Amino acid sequence: MKALTIPAGVLFALALASCGTRLRTPASPASEVERFEIVSRAPAFGGASFEGVGPYEAVVAVAHMRVNPHHPANRAVVDIDKAERSGGWVRYKTDVIVLRPRDPAKASRVMVVDVPNRGNRLFMRMANEAGGSFATQAAAGNGFTMRRGHTMVWIGWQGDVPLAADGSAAGTQLPVATDGGKALTGMSVEEAVFDDVQPRSRMRLAYPAASLDARLTVRAHADAQPAELQSWRWVSGTEIEIERPQGYDAGAIYELRYLARDPKVMGLGLVALRDVTGFLKDGRAPANPLADIAPRVTLAVGVSQAGRVLRDFIWQGFNAAPGGGRVFDGAMPLIAGAKKSFTNYRFALPGRNATQHAEHYTPGDQFPFSYGVTTDPLTGRTDGIFARCAVDETCPKLMHVDSSTEFWQGRASLVVTDGAGKDIALPDGVRAYLMASTQHMASGEPAIAGICRYRHNTAPQAPLVRALLDGLSAWAGEGTPPPASSYPSIAARRLASPTQDASGFPDLSVYGVRYPAVINGLRVVDYGVVPARPDPARRYQVLVPVTDADGHDIAGVRLPDVDVPLATYAGWNLRREAFAEGQLCGLNGLAVPLAAVRQDGDPRLGIAQRYPNRLEYAKAVALSARALRDRGLLLQEDVDRYIERAKVERRVSP
C-alpha cells in the first residue's frame, strides 16, 4: 500500500483533556505530529475471523514528531535543552504499530498500549500465548485480546532500538545531545557476563568512545574484589575484544569504564508514549488509523523492562496530558518488581536490568519503590510512584503484577514494605497481585536447565493475566472494583528473610537442590559519581514469600498448577559449576517434580498419596479453578481448560 502522509503544514496539538474527552489545541502546544506516515495496512492473522468481532488488520506507521523544549510538560526530559532544534522545535521519529478490528462497530473501544520490551511485543505472549507476528492464524494463539475486540498498539520509545518502519519491531530515532554543537562527553560503565567458554569475547558499547583511555576489570561474582585486566583491545570505537583471563570461569563479570560521547535524549521516549497515545485517542486527526473507533478507554501494559518503564512514566509525571487530564486510564506493570528504569538520564542504558549477578548499580533502582507517598527510612526522602499524579489527579487505575522471581531478582517486597521491617499501604487506586510460585515469564518451553543447576519453572501465568486485563478494563472504564490485592505482607506473616528456615522452603537436598545463599539485595547508591558509590551502612531489608510444605508461596494468587501441584515451583534457580556456581541464575525459576510415591528424604507427599486416581486429581483442579473464578481471578474459559487438561494428565495414575 502506498504510504499515506498528512499534508505538509497540517499539525495536531497533543493536549489531552480529561478522560474520555477529545483533544484541544492550546496556544503553545507541548508537542505536535508533523506527519503520521502509514507505511502499510494489511489483513492480520491470515484473514482469520474472531468470534463476535470478525477479522483484524495491522497498521504499520512512522510518527514524525516535534517537541517544544520550553513547555513545562517537557522540562523533565534530561538534555532536551541540548538537542538540535529547527524553528525552535526538537524533532524525532518513532515506530507505531496498530492491531485493530476491521469493523469499527465491533471494536470494544478499549485501546491497549503494550509498551515494547526492547522493541518487542511481549504482552501478546502473556495474554494470547502466541508470538509477536501477525502473519498467520497460528500467530493469534488463543485470540483472547482479539475476541475481546480490543485495539492493540505498540509505540517505539527506546532510543537504542533503531527505527524499523516495517512492523518487525517498535524503535525510535532520537536526537543526540550536544554541548553547543560540540560533542558531549561523560563517563559510562558497560558490563557483560558472557556465559560461554570461548577464549575471546567481544563487548559492544552503547555509546562511542571519546577516548581510548579506559579501564576493564573482572570479578568472579558480584561481591568479589575486581581485578584490572590488560588482555583486551579496541576493535572499534564501539567494541572491544577480551582475551579470557586464567582463573575465571564462564560466569565472570567484566566491567568497562570509559569516556563516552554523543548521548541520545532518551527521555523523549517517555514523551513519545504520551504524545502518540494522545494522537491515537483523538478521533478527529487526519491519517489516524483509529479515527473510526475513537477509543473510549486507554490502558497501558508493560512486561518486565516495559513494566519498569511504565512505573517511570507515571512517577515522572508523563501520564499528565499537556492540556490536562490523564493519558492512560489504567496501567498494568507486569513482572517489574520494585524497580524503575535507566531511561531519562544522560548516557542512559534503558535495556539494563540489575540482577543479583549482572548489570549492577543501574540508576532507576533507588527510592521510591512503592506507589503511595512515604518517607524512606534510609535516606529521609519523601516520594512515591503516585506522588505527582496524585496532585493533578492523573493517576491511572493500576494493577501491579509480579511473579515470585521478582522477590529474588527485583526486590518486589519493597513494593509493599519500607525496607526497614514495616508494611506500606497501597493507595486506593492500586491493586497488587503475586502470581504465586511462578518464574519471571513463563514461556511454555521445555524445562531445560542450561547454565542453571535445576530445571526451569513452567507453571503458567497467562490465565491470571487474562482475568486481570478484563478486571482492569472494567475498573478503568466503568469504575467496577477489581478483586482485592493478593500479595504477601509482613503483618500477615507471609514475608520473611531470604533464608530456608525463615521462608519455610522444604529440604530437597535428596534431589541435589540447594537453597540460595544470595539475593539481589539493595543499598543506597550515589549515582552522581562514576563508578556508582554504594553505601555499605545503608542496606534495605529485602524479603521473600513464605512457603508451604511443598515450597509454594502461601500468599498471592495460586493458580491450579501451584494449588494442586505435581511439582514444586519456585522463583529462583542457581548457576551451575563453571558458570559462577551458586549465584542466582537468570529469571527462569526452578521446578522439582513430585515423586510418584513418596521417596526417603523427600518431605513432600508423593502424587499417589495426594490423588488416588486421575478423577480425584481432576476434581481438585476443578475446585481450585472455580474458586479463583468466583473471586474474579480466572475466566470460565480457563476453568474449562484446566479441567480438560487435568482429565488427561499422564503423571497421575488412571
XYZ file of C-alpha atoms in Angstrom:
654
model
C 0.000 0.000 0.000
C 1.276 3.480 -0.823
C 2.464 5.459 2.209
C -0.146 7.927 3.452
C 1.183 11.229 4.785
C -0.566 14.161 6.432
C -0.221 17.188 4.118
C 2.721 19.459 4.942
C 1.920 22.205 7.413
C -1.073 20.415 8.966
C -0.194 19.874 12.627
C -2.057 18.322 15.508
C -1.546 19.550 19.054
C -1.427 16.802 21.611
C -3.271 18.305 24.546
C -5.420 15.635 26.160
C -8.344 16.858 28.161
C -9.941 14.753 30.884
C -10.539 11.031 30.443
C -12.850 10.232 27.570
C -12.817 13.727 26.000
C -11.284 14.966 22.768
C -8.024 16.813 22.249
C -7.910 20.594 22.066
C -5.234 22.900 20.622
C -3.614 25.181 23.226
C -1.894 28.416 22.287
C 1.597 26.944 22.823
C 1.418 23.189 22.358
C 3.899 20.929 24.107
C 4.295 18.785 21.008
C 2.808 18.106 17.623
C 2.565 15.392 14.995
C 4.054 16.831 11.836
C 3.334 13.736 9.777
C 1.724 10.419 10.545
C 3.061 8.247 7.768
C 1.155 4.999 7.238
C 3.644 2.579 5.707
C 1.329 -0.416 5.300
C -2.156 -1.610 6.146
C -2.966 -5.287 5.692
C -5.170 -8.139 6.982
C -3.813 -9.767 10.133
C -3.550 -13.463 11.036
C -4.174 -14.625 7.505
C -7.611 -13.003 7.485
C -8.873 -15.144 10.396
C -12.175 -14.096 11.926
C -12.638 -13.865 15.697
C -15.927 -14.710 17.366
C -18.185 -11.679 17.730
C -15.588 -9.311 16.268
C -14.535 -10.545 12.840
C -11.131 -10.083 11.182
C -8.321 -7.786 12.289
C -5.898 -5.626 10.359
C -2.359 -4.493 11.139
C -1.294 -0.904 10.502
C 2.409 -0.015 10.421
C 3.291 3.675 10.634
C 6.019 6.169 11.476
C 5.117 9.208 13.555
C 7.189 12.290 12.738
C 7.098 14.316 15.955
C 8.211 17.735 17.088
C 8.503 18.886 20.708
C 8.607 22.290 22.342
C 11.642 22.094 24.675
C 10.436 25.086 26.729
C 6.961 23.750 27.501
C 6.513 22.793 31.176
C 5.266 19.338 30.138
C 8.673 18.567 28.592
C 11.116 20.147 31.025
C 11.623 16.864 32.895
C 13.334 15.385 29.814
C 17.057 15.271 30.549
C 19.152 17.184 27.972
C 16.170 18.301 25.901
C 17.771 21.770 26.033
C 20.882 20.311 24.363
C 19.126 18.691 21.410
C 19.353 20.193 17.923
C 16.438 22.484 17.108
C 14.803 23.686 13.945
C 12.477 26.630 14.225
C 12.612 26.229 17.988
C 11.378 22.610 17.876
C 13.152 19.343 18.723
C 12.276 16.603 16.237
C 12.299 12.791 16.340
C 10.610 9.796 14.711
C 9.031 6.718 16.231
C 7.522 3.453 15.043
C 3.815 2.906 15.616
C 2.109 -0.471 15.118
C -1.652 -0.849 15.450
C -3.665 -4.072 15.526
C -7.365 -3.277 15.250
C -10.729 -4.790 14.288
C -11.511 -4.147 10.633
C -15.151 -3.410 11.532
C -15.164 -0.381 13.874
C -18.675 -1.253 15.031
C -17.316 -4.487 16.529
C -14.443 -2.798 18.377
C -14.560 -2.655 22.172
C -13.179 0.903 22.047
C -10.558 -0.202 24.553
C -7.062 0.678 23.353
C -4.297 -1.366 24.982
C -0.849 0.179 24.561
C 1.673 -2.620 25.031
C 4.874 -0.743 25.895
C 7.521 -2.522 23.766
C 10.224 -4.527 25.524
C 13.443 -3.858 23.602
C 11.222 -3.215 20.603
C 9.304 -6.487 21.028
C 5.624 -7.257 21.652
C 5.507 -9.352 24.830
C 2.006 -8.850 26.163
C 0.587 -10.917 23.305
C 2.674 -13.800 24.656
C 1.345 -13.209 28.168
C -2.347 -12.968 27.240
C -2.703 -14.710 23.866
C 0.108 -17.242 24.402
C 1.479 -16.527 20.937
C 4.413 -14.712 19.372
C 4.621 -11.192 18.040
C 3.876 -11.961 14.387
C 0.605 -11.081 12.655
C 1.294 -13.178 9.573
C -0.577 -16.432 10.223
C -3.657 -17.642 12.036
C -1.441 -19.628 14.422
C 0.243 -16.371 15.487
C -3.042 -15.304 17.102
C -2.672 -18.015 19.755
C -5.884 -18.293 21.745
C -7.026 -14.956 20.256
C -8.022 -13.537 23.645
C -7.456 -9.817 23.023
C -8.969 -10.106 19.547
C -12.037 -11.922 20.818
C -12.497 -9.037 23.248
C -12.408 -6.578 20.341
C -9.514 -4.620 21.840
C -7.199 -2.459 19.774
C -3.523 -3.203 20.485
C -0.872 -0.528 19.962
C 2.935 -0.539 20.120
C 4.829 2.770 20.231
C 8.609 2.961 19.974
C 10.241 4.604 22.991
C 13.680 3.017 23.484
C 16.260 5.243 21.831
C 18.833 2.494 21.339
C 16.368 0.333 19.385
C 16.581 1.562 15.761
C 13.588 2.746 13.813
C 12.250 -0.278 11.894
C 9.358 1.169 9.845
C 8.322 -2.329 8.766
C 6.384 -3.750 11.731
C 9.149 -6.119 12.842
C 9.830 -4.067 15.964
C 8.981 -0.706 17.512
C 12.007 1.563 17.690
C 12.783 5.253 17.598
C 15.150 7.775 16.055
C 16.040 10.258 18.800
C 18.316 13.306 18.601
C 21.800 13.424 20.127
C 22.560 15.928 22.875
C 25.494 18.261 22.200
C 27.445 20.900 24.087
C 26.635 23.924 21.977
C 27.104 21.880 18.824
C 30.260 20.171 20.102
C 30.380 16.531 21.164
C 29.077 15.990 24.679
C 31.166 13.524 26.697
C 30.897 11.745 30.024
C 31.878 8.590 31.856
C 29.879 5.443 31.127
C 30.033 1.906 32.505
C 29.322 -1.240 30.472
C 29.068 -4.707 31.980
C 28.991 -8.175 30.421
C 28.664 -11.792 31.558
C 29.384 -13.973 28.531
C 28.319 -17.403 29.881
C 30.303 -19.312 27.265
C 33.710 -20.976 27.054
C 35.175 -19.097 24.098
C 38.808 -17.943 24.547
C 37.908 -14.467 23.275
C 34.724 -12.439 23.511
C 33.540 -9.068 22.269
C 31.663 -6.412 24.196
C 29.659 -3.884 22.219
C 29.273 -0.413 23.716
C 26.061 1.577 23.729
C 27.905 4.856 23.064
C 31.040 5.546 21.015
C 34.234 6.133 22.951
C 35.575 9.661 23.138
C 38.951 8.350 24.311
C 40.774 5.030 24.153
C 41.910 5.510 27.753
C 39.623 3.043 29.572
C 39.709 0.542 32.438
C 38.495 -3.063 32.235
C 38.043 -5.197 35.348
C 36.871 -8.740 36.024
C 35.415 -10.405 39.086
C 34.145 -13.896 39.770
C 30.856 -12.761 41.323
C 29.119 -9.574 42.427
C 30.762 -9.302 45.856
C 34.272 -10.298 44.756
C 37.111 -7.811 44.551
C 37.614 -6.719 40.911
C 40.945 -7.271 39.206
C 42.161 -4.985 36.425
C 42.743 -6.622 33.033
C 45.302 -5.746 30.375
C 44.460 -8.572 27.943
C 41.937 -6.686 25.810
C 41.935 -4.348 22.794
C 39.751 -1.868 20.966
C 38.154 -3.335 17.832
C 36.439 -0.028 17.044
C 35.128 2.986 18.910
C 32.073 0.955 19.918
C 33.523 -2.529 20.523
C 36.307 -4.206 22.495
C 37.705 -7.736 22.381
C 38.624 -9.517 25.609
C 41.032 -12.416 25.949
C 39.629 -14.558 28.747
C 41.897 -14.439 31.811
C 43.128 -17.512 33.680
C 41.334 -18.349 36.913
C 37.885 -17.089 35.897
C 35.035 -19.240 34.665
C 32.364 -18.579 32.042
C 30.190 -16.643 34.502
C 32.791 -13.964 35.284
C 31.640 -10.318 35.342
C 33.511 -7.857 33.081
C 33.151 -4.109 33.617
C 34.461 -1.383 31.315
C 34.682 2.237 32.455
C 35.286 4.638 29.576
C 34.740 8.179 28.378
C 31.706 8.110 26.085
C 30.317 10.664 23.644
C 27.053 11.555 21.869
C 24.319 10.711 24.392
C 20.833 10.462 22.949
C 17.971 12.375 24.543
C 16.481 9.117 25.823
C 13.763 10.764 27.914
C 11.977 11.698 24.694
C 10.888 8.063 24.601
C 8.545 8.797 27.510
C 7.235 11.799 25.579
C 6.620 9.516 22.583
C 4.459 7.195 24.676
C 2.484 10.173 25.955
C 2.043 12.019 22.685
C 1.422 9.221 20.194
C -1.165 7.779 22.573
C -2.803 11.193 22.630
C -2.824 11.359 18.841
C -4.480 7.946 18.552
C -7.106 8.854 21.146
C -8.112 11.837 19.042
C -10.651 10.548 16.531
C -10.529 13.773 14.521
C -6.900 13.731 13.411
C -6.275 13.024 9.687
C -4.371 9.811 8.923
C -5.316 8.495 12.374
C -5.910 4.739 11.895
C -8.324 4.769 14.852
C -10.409 7.733 13.746
C -13.427 5.491 13.142
C -13.044 3.708 16.501
C -12.348 6.709 18.786
C -11.068 4.724 21.811
C -13.050 5.308 24.996
C -10.657 3.638 27.469
C -6.868 3.617 27.187
C -4.825 1.035 29.067
C -1.043 0.675 29.275
C 0.569 -2.698 29.902
C 4.284 -3.323 30.226
C 6.105 -6.635 30.621
C 9.409 -6.769 32.543
C 11.609 -3.913 31.233
C 8.485 -2.254 29.847
C 6.789 -2.544 33.244
C 9.703 -0.732 34.854
C 9.440 1.988 32.202
C 5.704 2.264 32.819
C 6.373 2.874 36.521
C 8.911 5.525 35.490
C 6.412 7.107 33.090
C 3.896 7.583 35.888
C 6.436 8.634 38.535
C 7.989 11.310 36.304
C 4.590 12.848 35.574
C 4.137 11.830 31.947
C 0.648 10.416 32.485
C -0.496 14.034 32.715
C -1.552 15.149 29.242
C -0.131 18.592 28.395
C -3.618 20.098 28.132
C -4.951 18.462 31.288
C -6.350 15.057 32.178
C -4.666 11.688 32.002
C -3.084 9.796 29.123
C -3.735 6.256 30.374
C -6.888 5.442 32.319
C -5.450 2.151 33.542
C -1.997 0.615 33.810
C -0.570 -2.835 34.458
C 3.165 -3.111 35.175
C 3.849 -6.830 34.820
C 6.851 -8.548 36.467
C 8.543 -5.195 37.147
C 9.312 -5.684 40.846
C 10.268 -2.553 42.787
C 12.412 -1.076 40.020
C 12.137 1.801 37.626
C 14.379 2.211 34.560
C 17.665 3.731 33.390
C 15.975 5.842 30.708
C 15.693 9.559 31.432
C 19.393 10.110 32.126
C 22.445 11.311 30.232
C 24.181 8.256 28.717
C 21.123 6.189 29.627
C 21.077 2.424 29.115
C 17.349 1.607 29.046
C 17.935 -2.098 28.431
C 19.751 -2.588 31.731
C 18.168 -4.706 34.479
C 20.151 -5.012 37.699
C 20.010 -8.620 38.892
C 21.984 -10.439 41.568
C 24.755 -11.477 39.159
C 24.595 -8.953 36.320
C 24.182 -5.274 35.394
C 24.832 -3.936 38.871
C 24.352 -0.382 40.049
C 21.816 0.675 37.447
C 20.127 4.055 38.042
C 16.408 3.547 38.474
C 16.746 1.039 41.307
C 16.527 3.629 44.098
C 13.655 5.073 46.175
C 10.731 5.426 45.600
C 9.697 1.797 45.211
C 6.011 1.857 46.145
C 3.026 3.822 44.889
C 1.848 5.831 47.895
C 3.832 8.782 49.205
C 6.115 7.646 52.044
C 9.335 8.702 53.731
C 12.296 6.434 53.100
C 13.801 5.375 56.458
C 17.295 5.085 54.946
C 17.573 8.371 53.044
C 14.888 10.547 54.629
C 13.424 11.326 51.198
C 9.657 11.588 50.767
C 8.211 10.389 47.461
C 6.096 7.724 45.726
C 5.339 6.480 42.212
C 1.968 8.269 42.506
C 3.374 11.437 44.127
C 2.993 13.668 41.061
C -0.145 12.207 39.554
C -1.960 12.365 42.902
C -1.526 16.154 42.910
C -3.041 16.758 39.465
C -5.423 13.762 39.630
C -3.905 11.983 36.641
C -3.097 8.645 38.297
C -4.320 5.629 36.362
C -6.119 2.733 37.966
C -3.192 0.394 38.411
C -2.605 -3.331 38.824
C 0.933 -4.251 39.887
C 1.534 -7.904 38.996
C 4.690 -9.832 39.953
C 5.987 -13.386 39.849
C 7.991 -14.997 42.657
C 11.186 -14.283 40.738
C 10.715 -10.542 41.297
C 11.146 -11.068 45.039
C 14.548 -12.656 44.436
C 15.789 -10.609 41.487
C 13.600 -7.474 41.547
C 13.279 -6.645 45.296
C 9.494 -6.849 44.984
C 8.985 -6.795 48.750
C 9.802 -3.058 48.598
C 6.539 -2.504 46.689
C 4.674 -3.115 49.974
C 7.326 -2.590 52.681
C 9.612 0.290 53.667
C 12.835 -1.714 53.604
C 13.159 -1.442 57.373
C 10.613 -4.026 58.511
C 7.271 -2.215 58.145
C 4.380 -2.660 55.725
C 3.329 0.167 53.380
C -0.329 0.644 52.463
C -1.185 0.853 48.757
C -3.321 3.785 47.501
C -6.999 3.102 46.792
C -6.339 3.141 43.047
C -3.713 0.380 43.190
C -4.010 -3.394 43.447
C -1.034 -5.751 43.793
C -1.061 -9.429 42.818
C 1.598 -12.103 43.190
C 1.449 -14.883 40.606
C 2.469 -17.334 43.309
C 5.461 -19.621 42.723
C 5.919 -18.666 39.075
C 9.049 -17.561 37.230
C 9.626 -14.156 35.630
C 7.798 -15.007 32.420
C 6.535 -18.496 31.742
C 7.403 -19.375 28.150
C 5.845 -22.795 27.781
C 9.211 -24.078 26.563
C 10.768 -27.347 27.809
C 12.105 -27.180 31.359
C 15.789 -27.233 30.385
C 18.480 -26.232 32.851
C 21.149 -24.653 30.587
C 23.653 -22.782 32.731
C 21.357 -23.264 35.736
C 21.581 -26.183 38.161
C 17.888 -27.089 38.087
C 15.028 -27.466 35.634
C 13.122 -24.268 34.859
C 9.735 -23.352 36.287
C 6.963 -23.947 33.729
C 3.925 -23.036 35.859
C 1.680 -20.891 33.617
C 0.706 -17.278 34.259
C -1.447 -16.402 31.234
C -4.825 -17.414 32.739
C -4.433 -14.879 35.548
C -3.192 -12.163 33.178
C -6.305 -12.593 31.034
C -8.643 -12.245 34.009
C -6.776 -9.219 35.310
C -6.906 -7.462 31.938
C -10.689 -7.840 31.964
C -10.731 -6.506 35.505
C -8.537 -3.519 34.666
C -10.693 -2.640 31.651
C -13.854 -2.672 33.777
C -12.178 -0.744 36.594
C -10.745 1.997 34.372
C -13.783 2.158 32.076
C -16.789 1.648 34.322
C -15.371 2.026 37.821
C -16.106 -1.610 38.690
C -13.825 -2.561 41.605
C -11.413 -5.411 40.785
C -10.502 -8.275 43.116
C -8.717 -7.258 46.305
C -4.921 -7.268 46.308
C -3.334 -10.672 46.777
C 0.277 -10.001 47.736
C 2.373 -11.031 50.758
C 2.874 -8.722 53.732
C 4.821 -8.640 56.973
C 1.693 -8.260 59.110
C 0.175 -11.447 57.668
C 3.490 -13.240 58.272
C 3.794 -14.009 54.596
C 7.131 -12.235 54.028
C 10.390 -13.424 55.582
C 14.151 -13.099 55.385
C 15.624 -14.979 52.404
C 16.793 -17.990 54.394
C 15.461 -21.517 54.229
C 14.463 -21.590 57.896
C 12.646 -18.254 57.741
C 10.833 -18.891 54.445
C 9.858 -22.480 55.269
C 11.086 -23.897 51.962
C 11.402 -27.710 52.283
C 14.717 -29.565 52.337
C 15.030 -31.089 48.868
C 18.712 -31.968 49.153
C 17.848 -35.575 48.299
C 17.479 -34.268 44.730
C 20.610 -32.112 44.941
C 18.614 -28.919 45.456
C 20.379 -26.267 47.486
C 18.576 -23.176 48.812
C 20.101 -19.841 47.695
C 22.689 -18.180 49.899
C 22.324 -14.912 47.931
C 19.598 -12.496 46.839
C 19.565 -9.351 44.714
C 19.851 -7.007 47.676
C 19.915 -3.217 47.597
C 21.933 -0.491 49.234
C 21.610 3.267 48.987
C 23.756 4.197 45.979
C 25.240 7.532 44.920
C 24.809 7.656 41.140
C 26.248 11.155 40.939
C 29.725 9.657 40.506
C 31.172 7.084 38.076
C 31.529 4.374 39.079
C 28.480 4.491 41.348
C 29.211 4.528 45.061
C 27.088 2.173 47.236
C 26.820 2.888 50.950
C 27.575 -0.348 52.844
C 25.996 1.056 56.005
C 22.580 1.658 54.426
C 21.101 -1.595 53.167
C 17.390 -2.218 52.528
C 15.704 -5.252 54.038
C 14.670 -7.364 51.048
C 12.192 -10.150 51.860
C 10.757 -13.213 50.092
C 7.397 -15.007 50.281
C 6.828 -17.611 52.981
C 6.149 -21.065 51.521
C 4.100 -24.107 52.464
C 5.434 -27.645 52.990
C 5.692 -28.136 49.211
C 7.756 -24.976 48.759
C 4.943 -22.916 47.228
C 4.164 -19.319 48.125
C 1.295 -19.201 50.616
C 0.245 -15.671 49.702
C -0.691 -14.491 46.234
C -2.865 -15.982 43.537
C -2.177 -19.717 43.433
C -3.240 -20.979 40.031
C -4.156 -24.696 39.861
C -0.661 -25.861 38.849
C 0.563 -24.489 42.181
C -2.540 -25.080 44.284
C -2.946 -28.700 43.118
C 0.696 -29.472 42.394
C 2.584 -32.151 40.533
C 5.903 -30.414 41.225
C 7.461 -27.804 43.465
C 7.805 -24.498 41.656
C 9.975 -21.603 42.854
C 11.034 -18.202 41.544
C 14.763 -18.818 41.993
C 17.433 -21.025 40.474
C 21.207 -21.283 40.907
C 24.067 -21.164 38.442
C 25.856 -24.461 37.927
C 29.520 -25.317 38.116
C 31.781 -23.371 35.718
C 29.177 -20.575 35.368
C 29.621 -18.628 38.647
C 28.313 -21.541 40.683
C 25.897 -20.703 43.470
C 24.870 -17.253 42.222
C 21.237 -16.671 41.239
C 20.608 -17.968 37.725
C 18.605 -15.748 35.422
C 14.858 -15.314 35.690
C 13.528 -18.793 34.894
C 12.929 -20.186 38.377
C 13.025 -23.832 39.399
C 10.880 -26.969 39.157
C 11.313 -30.155 41.209
C 8.748 -32.810 40.186
C 6.892 -34.725 42.853
C 7.723 -38.399 43.028
C 5.002 -40.860 42.050
C 5.378 -42.360 45.529
C 6.990 -40.520 48.419
C 10.758 -41.045 48.478
C 13.037 -41.383 51.505
C 14.437 -37.975 52.350
C 11.715 -36.088 50.455
C 9.400 -34.249 52.912
C 6.693 -33.840 50.259
C 3.856 -36.268 49.711
C 4.008 -38.322 46.534
C 1.491 -37.947 43.724
C -0.272 -41.216 44.605
C -0.754 -40.074 48.219
C -2.352 -36.845 47.092
C -4.516 -38.062 44.240
C -5.629 -41.715 44.331
C -6.594 -41.510 40.657
C -6.931 -39.109 37.775
C -10.567 -38.379 38.595
C -9.699 -37.186 42.103
C -6.938 -35.050 40.685
C -9.332 -33.511 38.151
C -11.846 -32.801 40.931
C -9.194 -30.983 42.974
C -8.176 -28.918 39.945
C -11.809 -28.050 39.234
C -12.399 -26.885 42.812
C -9.283 -24.737 42.735
C -10.105 -23.195 39.352
C -13.735 -22.459 40.229
C -12.732 -20.801 43.483
C -10.464 -18.447 41.566
C -13.215 -17.768 39.042
C -15.593 -16.833 41.860
C -13.027 -14.317 43.121
C -12.701 -12.751 39.668
C -9.202 -14.154 39.155
C -9.929 -16.703 36.444
C -12.199 -16.734 33.408
C -14.658 -19.545 32.761
C -12.866 -20.431 29.535
C -9.691 -21.055 31.553
C -11.574 -23.043 34.182
C -12.696 -25.303 31.356
C -9.157 -25.573 30.002
C -7.748 -26.566 33.395
C -10.395 -29.258 33.874
C -9.913 -30.747 30.412
C -6.158 -30.827 30.844
C -6.464 -32.491 34.259
C -8.591 -35.288 32.802
C -5.708 -36.443 30.600
C -2.769 -35.671 32.911
C -0.313 -38.557 32.411
C 1.597 -38.057 35.652
C -1.445 -39.190 37.648
C -2.470 -42.851 37.648
C -5.790 -43.730 35.933
